[in-house]
Amino acid sequence: MSLTAGFLPGLNEEDIDWQTLSFGRDKENVDVLVPILSDDQMKQLAAQVRNASQEHLKTLPVSNIISIIDTAIARFLDRQDPIRQTAEKYLPVITGYDAEMIRLGLTGYLKTFRQAELHRFLAEDFVNPKILDEFQPLPKGGYGRAYGPNVLAHIWAGNVPGLPLWSLISGLLVKAGNVGKVSSAEPLMASLFAKAISEIDPNLGECLAVVWWKGGDTAREQRILEEADTVVAYGNNDTLKQIRDRTPLTTRCLTFSHKVSFGMISKAALEPSKAWDVAHQAAYDIVRYDQQGCYSPHLFFVERGGAVSPQEFSQYVASELENFENKFPRRTLTIEEASGVAAWRQSEEMKSFAEDNNCVIGDEGGAWSVSYSEGEEKLAPSGLNRTAKVIAVSSLDDVPARIAPFRSFLQTVGIAAAPNELRRLADLLSAVGVTRISALEHMTSPEAGWHHDGRFNLLDLITMTEVERSAEIASETFANYVD
Amino acid sequence: MTEAQIIETLLDFIAADTTDDDDFNNLAMQIFEYQFENNTPYQRFCRQREKTPRTVRTWKKIPAVPINGYKDLILSCCDPESAERTFMTSGTTKGGVRGKCHHPTLSVYNASMIAAFRQRFMQGDDRLRMGILFPTPETMPNSSLAHYLWLALNEFGAEGSRYLFTDDGVDLAQLIDELERSQKTGEPYALLGASFSYVHVLDELDKLGISFHLPEGSRILDTGGFKGQSRELELNDFYEMLSNRFGVPRSKCINMYGMTELSTQFYDWGNGECPSVKSGPRWIRSQVVNPLTGEELPTGEKGVLIHCDLAHFNCVSSILTEDAGVEVENGFSLLGRAEGAEAKGCSMAVDEFLRAAQG
């Protein structure tokens, strides 16, 4: 089976070179053709997106854009729709994630982009979203209008299905023309979305392009960095640094780096009737996309003094991971990934020889492991792919001091605690740089309109034009009705 | 067995003309029992895996310690204080912590090195004039490679063999002198050193526009690869450059694969093709396993290497490396390091975190 990725409005398909990316899982294989554009084609594409964005998108009311996106998302949610069927069928083969996990994950995720949620998304960042359509009065006086970039370049990374839609939809909401570069690990979803938009509204489709190049191909990347008005890039710090260094000074470059997230469990949540549910929720956050997301937990700080001890809780989590392995088996790991897991597990075992109460629980095939520690552990990533650490602490209030040195890596904290504790911990955690606090079981599914890494998804993209009060007043002196 | 008995048995094993599978397995079991009895951290490690000398019947099932284990545990049967020599790992990972391998005597290490080096590098020659592109053991007393190269020079170096290395690195002028002399006299020459030393030499010679055509019988030994060095070369390009610059056929450019955590080294039969096939002498055996489960993989499948080196009797004989490899006929091919991969999403992986946290 062969699929075509990429979306290239204005280019003649016959003039394009294609490369095949092959994916296989179990007995299923799929080839995905990805476009390799010449420098001229890349320029032509950027120019096309720029023109379409200026002529069409900037004049389209934001409510209309929302309803077009909503129609596209409805297609992705409809299991009878060929687009949804393609995604359901091939994303598991491409990414290796369990098919049922992807199916449930897609639905849960895409629901956050329905019409009502998109309006909420706008309302999060704009007191008056009409400011994207026309000049609106400003509280300080005068008028203002918000403009999205004509060419917004997205450089995506990773294989978590659907992540590119976040920035792509953000771009559309602020009326940006978009050129997105898909990753080799998951080139399909953004391409399908662009096609769906184009089928619903061909004019809006002209404002979207999906391209590909091999990671590290700096020549092609450079072309896009130079054509873009704003760049949004995802990846590790090394990759992001070189993208930022090569982006022209006058171009805004927004970077989203890799993060570490974790959970906190209060003794209040460790009553016998509640602890199993909490462990189940914690395990669910570990299992979802095998900890590949920035919001996925690597470790859990568990408070002593509850009816269920932290060590017993670690066993509950282990048991729940075993159950999930039967329901949603972990994807097959590459030798490098397996080595990463093995190295983490071995190093945890070594530590358990040094400390009497530490121990490592894991299944024989290495499908999951939980390391329990009573030491003065600081924040550190796990071995990923369903490996997690449970750390016993005397009081959850001690945790913020332990994580404070790692401010630039922090993102989500999943908390199971009583209301007064939640409020107290929220104060402490936000002060050391945590940007999102959720319930356990929700760590990997942020709300619509969340502020990714604490930033404003839409406001960061726009530029304001202001007509100051002085201009208004001065204009009055030149009116034909002036006395 | 006592330490003295183990040493004597090993020296006999190395000196013997031939040994078979059973001989290897029997000695492996005896040494496993010795290490299990005399090394408490290793015993705990084995017990956690539910493996003891009573339950293990073949060398392939001896619990292999991850090489990082040397950084967390003292793996020595003798009192480390009483060791004749202690070799230390380079400490480039794990916050600079260096693993230690204690040797109560170097007699076994030396016997192992000499026997294999004679067969695999000397290939019938008794002595060769040698140049060493690496510091002396006096400069690097804890480097097993420094000791190895010193041993090569002492045991097999013809008159005039010498170190071509100063505190500032390779002594280029002396190197050029030596190679010109060899070209003039027709006496075969052997260059030995770390892979990255050659990269520097190749760059300098390229700048000077100097090439050599060393006499027949000349050869080159490199070891260590390029990981973590300022420049990483494709192996094929490296051996092509080496061969062209020194006029030594690629079949005489031999790569030694060894590590601090072993007392025996592997060699290839030249690098006419990359990756080359590596193999070691009778007292070391390897298997390719799935790193997570430790299960042996079928021939031809990529995994990580476990080595069982009988000569490394005082520490642990079986180690789980971070080297990716594949079993082939007559040995294995090395496929670089199987390092933990970066997350496929936006989550952070351990290696990246360590790099970032260390600034």
PDB file of C-alpha atoms in Angstrom, chain B residues 89-200:
ATOM      1  CA  THR B  89      37.148   4.087  32.101  1.00  0.00           C
ATOM      2  CA  SER B  90      37.224   7.474  30.440  1.00  0.00           C
ATOM      3  CA  GLY B  91      34.291   8.869  32.405  1.00  0.00           C
ATOM      4  CA  THR B  92      32.675  10.770  29.576  1.00  0.00           C
ATOM      5  CA  THR B  93      29.187   9.849  30.746  1.00  0.00           C
ATOM      6  CA  LYS B  94      27.421   9.833  34.080  1.00  0.00           C
ATOM      7  CA  GLY B  95      28.760  13.086  35.376  1.00  0.00           C
ATOM      8  CA  GLY B  96      32.420  12.134  35.048  1.00  0.00           C
ATOM      9  CA  VAL B  97      32.231   9.072  37.334  1.00  0.00           C
ATOM     10  CA  ARG B  98      34.913   6.620  36.189  1.00  0.00           C
ATOM     11  CA  GLY B  99      34.503   2.863  36.398  1.00  0.00           C
ATOM     12  CA  LYS B 100      37.432   0.918  37.856  1.00  0.00           C
ATOM     13  CA  CYS B 101      38.824  -2.471  36.855  1.00  0.00           C
ATOM     14  CA  HIS B 102      41.241  -3.883  39.405  1.00  0.00           C
ATOM     15  CA  HIS B 103      43.930  -6.357  38.345  1.00  0.00           C
ATOM     16  CA  PRO B 104      45.607  -8.287  41.216  1.00  0.00           C
ATOM     17  CA  THR B 105      48.208  -9.293  38.632  1.00  0.00           C
ATOM     18  CA  LEU B 106      48.771  -8.241  35.041  1.00  0.00           C
ATOM     19  CA  SER B 107      50.154 -11.651  34.112  1.00  0.00           C
ATOM     20  CA  VAL B 108      46.864 -12.905  32.680  1.00  0.00           C
ATOM     21  CA  TYR B 109      46.044  -9.626  30.915  1.00  0.00           C
ATOM     22  CA  ASN B 110      49.528  -9.607  29.381  1.00  0.00           C
ATOM     23  CA  ALA B 111      49.450 -13.267  28.330  1.00  0.00           C
ATOM     24  CA  SER B 112      46.040 -12.735  26.715  1.00  0.00           C
ATOM     25  CA  MET B 113      47.114  -9.586  24.901  1.00  0.00           C
ATOM     26  CA  ILE B 114      50.434 -11.040  23.690  1.00  0.00           C
ATOM     27  CA  ALA B 115      48.968 -14.269  22.337  1.00  0.00           C
ATOM     28  CA  ALA B 116      46.173 -12.564  20.405  1.00  0.00           C
ATOM     29  CA  PHE B 117      48.313  -9.675  19.180  1.00  0.00           C
ATOM     30  CA  ARG B 118      50.931 -12.077  17.841  1.00  0.00           C
ATOM     31  CA  GLN B 119      48.350 -13.957  15.839  1.00  0.00           C
ATOM     32  CA  ARG B 120      46.180 -11.081  14.664  1.00  0.00           C
ATOM     33  CA  PHE B 121      48.536  -8.160  14.169  1.00  0.00           C
ATOM     34  CA  MET B 122      52.020  -9.628  13.820  1.00  0.00           C
ATOM     35  CA  GLN B 123      50.736 -12.364  11.475  1.00  0.00           C
ATOM     36  CA  GLY B 124      53.988 -14.331  11.411  1.00  0.00           C
ATOM     37  CA  ASP B 125      56.465 -11.507  11.988  1.00  0.00           C
ATOM     38  CA  ASP B 126      58.459 -11.660  15.222  1.00  0.00           C
ATOM     39  CA  ARG B 127      59.185  -7.978  15.462  1.00  0.00           C
ATOM     40  CA  LEU B 128      58.357  -4.805  13.549  1.00  0.00           C
ATOM     41  CA  ARG B 129      59.598  -1.256  13.845  1.00  0.00           C
ATOM     42  CA  MET B 130      56.704   0.556  15.538  1.00  0.00           C
ATOM     43  CA  GLY B 131      55.490   4.065  16.122  1.00  0.00           C
ATOM     44  CA  ILE B 132      52.919   4.649  18.870  1.00  0.00           C
ATOM     45  CA  LEU B 133      50.443   7.527  18.483  1.00  0.00           C
ATOM     46  CA  PHE B 134      49.328   7.515  22.110  1.00  0.00           C
ATOM     47  CA  PRO B 135      50.694   8.604  25.508  1.00  0.00           C
ATOM     48  CA  THR B 136      52.913   6.320  27.603  1.00  0.00           C
ATOM     49  CA  PRO B 137      51.677   4.439  30.703  1.00  0.00           C
ATOM     50  CA  GLU B 138      53.681   6.888  32.833  1.00  0.00           C
ATOM     51  CA  THR B 139      51.533   9.724  31.488  1.00  0.00           C
ATOM     52  CA  MET B 140      48.295   7.720  31.716  1.00  0.00           C
ATOM     53  CA  PRO B 141      48.783   5.111  34.465  1.00  0.00           C
ATOM     54  CA  ASN B 142      45.066   4.189  34.584  1.00  0.00           C
ATOM     55  CA  SER B 143      44.606   3.736  30.859  1.00  0.00           C
ATOM     56  CA  SER B 144      44.332   0.143  29.714  1.00  0.00           C
ATOM     57  CA  LEU B 145      45.041   1.276  26.151  1.00  0.00           C
ATOM     58  CA  ALA B 146      48.288   2.962  27.212  1.00  0.00           C
ATOM     59  CA  HIS B 147      49.355  -0.303  28.830  1.00  0.00           C
ATOM     60  CA  TYR B 148      48.268  -2.321  25.793  1.00  0.00           C
ATOM     61  CA  LEU B 149      50.305  -0.209  23.387  1.00  0.00           C
ATOM     62  CA  TRP B 150      53.327  -0.218  25.703  1.00  0.00           C
ATOM     63  CA  LEU B 151      53.116  -4.009  25.793  1.00  0.00           C
ATOM     64  CA  ALA B 152      52.939  -4.160  21.991  1.00  0.00           C
ATOM     65  CA  LEU B 153      56.036  -2.001  21.674  1.00  0.00           C
ATOM     66  CA  ASN B 154      57.977  -3.937  24.321  1.00  0.00           C
ATOM     67  CA  GLU B 155      57.064  -7.412  23.166  1.00  0.00           C
ATOM     68  CA  PHE B 156      57.007  -6.929  19.414  1.00  0.00           C
ATOM     69  CA  GLY B 157      58.772  -3.673  18.615  1.00  0.00           C
ATOM     70  CA  ALA B 158      61.982  -3.965  16.579  1.00  0.00           C
ATOM     71  CA  GLU B 159      64.935  -1.743  17.342  1.00  0.00           C
ATOM     72  CA  GLY B 160      64.121   1.915  16.850  1.00  0.00           C
ATOM     73  CA  SER B 161      60.440   1.513  17.857  1.00  0.00           C
ATOM     74  CA  ARG B 162      59.246   4.539  19.756  1.00  0.00           C
ATOM     75  CA  TYR B 163      56.449   6.780  20.935  1.00  0.00           C
ATOM     76  CA  LEU B 164      55.586   9.524  18.453  1.00  0.00           C
ATOM     77  CA  PHE B 165      53.560  11.428  20.999  1.00  0.00           C
ATOM     78  CA  THR B 166      54.393  14.326  23.275  1.00  0.00           C
ATOM     79  CA  ASP B 167      52.429  16.326  25.820  1.00  0.00           C
ATOM     80  CA  ASP B 168      51.110  18.378  22.914  1.00  0.00           C
ATOM     81  CA  GLY B 169      49.865  15.385  20.937  1.00  0.00           C
ATOM     82  CA  VAL B 170      51.288  13.577  17.920  1.00  0.00           C
ATOM     83  CA  ASP B 171      54.879  14.547  17.161  1.00  0.00           C
ATOM     84  CA  LEU B 172      54.371  15.144  13.474  1.00  0.00           C
ATOM     85  CA  ALA B 173      57.992  15.888  12.589  1.00  0.00           C
ATOM     86  CA  GLN B 174      59.209  12.652  14.174  1.00  0.00           C
ATOM     87  CA  LEU B 175      56.411  10.726  12.509  1.00  0.00           C
ATOM     88  CA  ILE B 176      57.368  12.069   9.081  1.00  0.00           C
ATOM     89  CA  ASP B 177      61.028  11.233   9.785  1.00  0.00           C
ATOM     90  CA  GLU B 178      60.182   7.677  10.732  1.00  0.00           C
ATOM     91  CA  LEU B 179      57.966   7.073   7.735  1.00  0.00           C
ATOM     92  CA  GLU B 180      60.486   8.572   5.316  1.00  0.00           C
ATOM     93  CA  ARG B 181      63.180   6.372   6.819  1.00  0.00           C
ATOM     94  CA  SER B 182      60.989   3.321   6.341  1.00  0.00           C
ATOM     95  CA  GLN B 183      60.357   4.250   2.689  1.00  0.00           C
ATOM     96  CA  LYS B 184      64.086   4.691   2.132  1.00  0.00           C
ATOM     97  CA  THR B 185      65.278   1.522   3.868  1.00  0.00           C
ATOM     98  CA  GLY B 186      62.362  -0.690   2.812  1.00  0.00           C
ATOM     99  CA  GLU B 187      61.891  -1.882   6.402  1.00  0.00           C
ATOM    100  CA  PRO B 188      58.162  -2.481   7.032  1.00  0.00           C
ATOM    101  CA  TYR B 189      56.649  -0.114   9.564  1.00  0.00           C
ATOM    102  CA  ALA B 190      53.780  -0.470  12.015  1.00  0.00           C
ATOM    103  CA  LEU B 191      51.765   2.500  13.230  1.00  0.00           C
ATOM    104  CA  LEU B 192      49.581   1.980  16.286  1.00  0.00           C
ATOM    105  CA  GLY B 193      47.268   4.376  18.034  1.00  0.00           C
ATOM    106  CA  ALA B 194      43.811   5.694  18.842  1.00  0.00           C
ATOM    107  CA  SER B 195      41.517   6.239  15.860  1.00  0.00           C
ATOM    108  CA  PHE B 196      41.115   9.957  16.568  1.00  0.00           C
ATOM    109  CA  SER B 197      44.926  10.475  16.629  1.00  0.00           C
ATOM    110  CA  TYR B 198      44.979   9.358  13.004  1.00  0.00           C
ATOM    111  CA  VAL B 199      42.295  11.866  12.080  1.00  0.00           C
ATOM    112  CA  HIS B 200      44.493  14.659  13.354  1.00  0.00           C
TER     113      HIS B 200
END
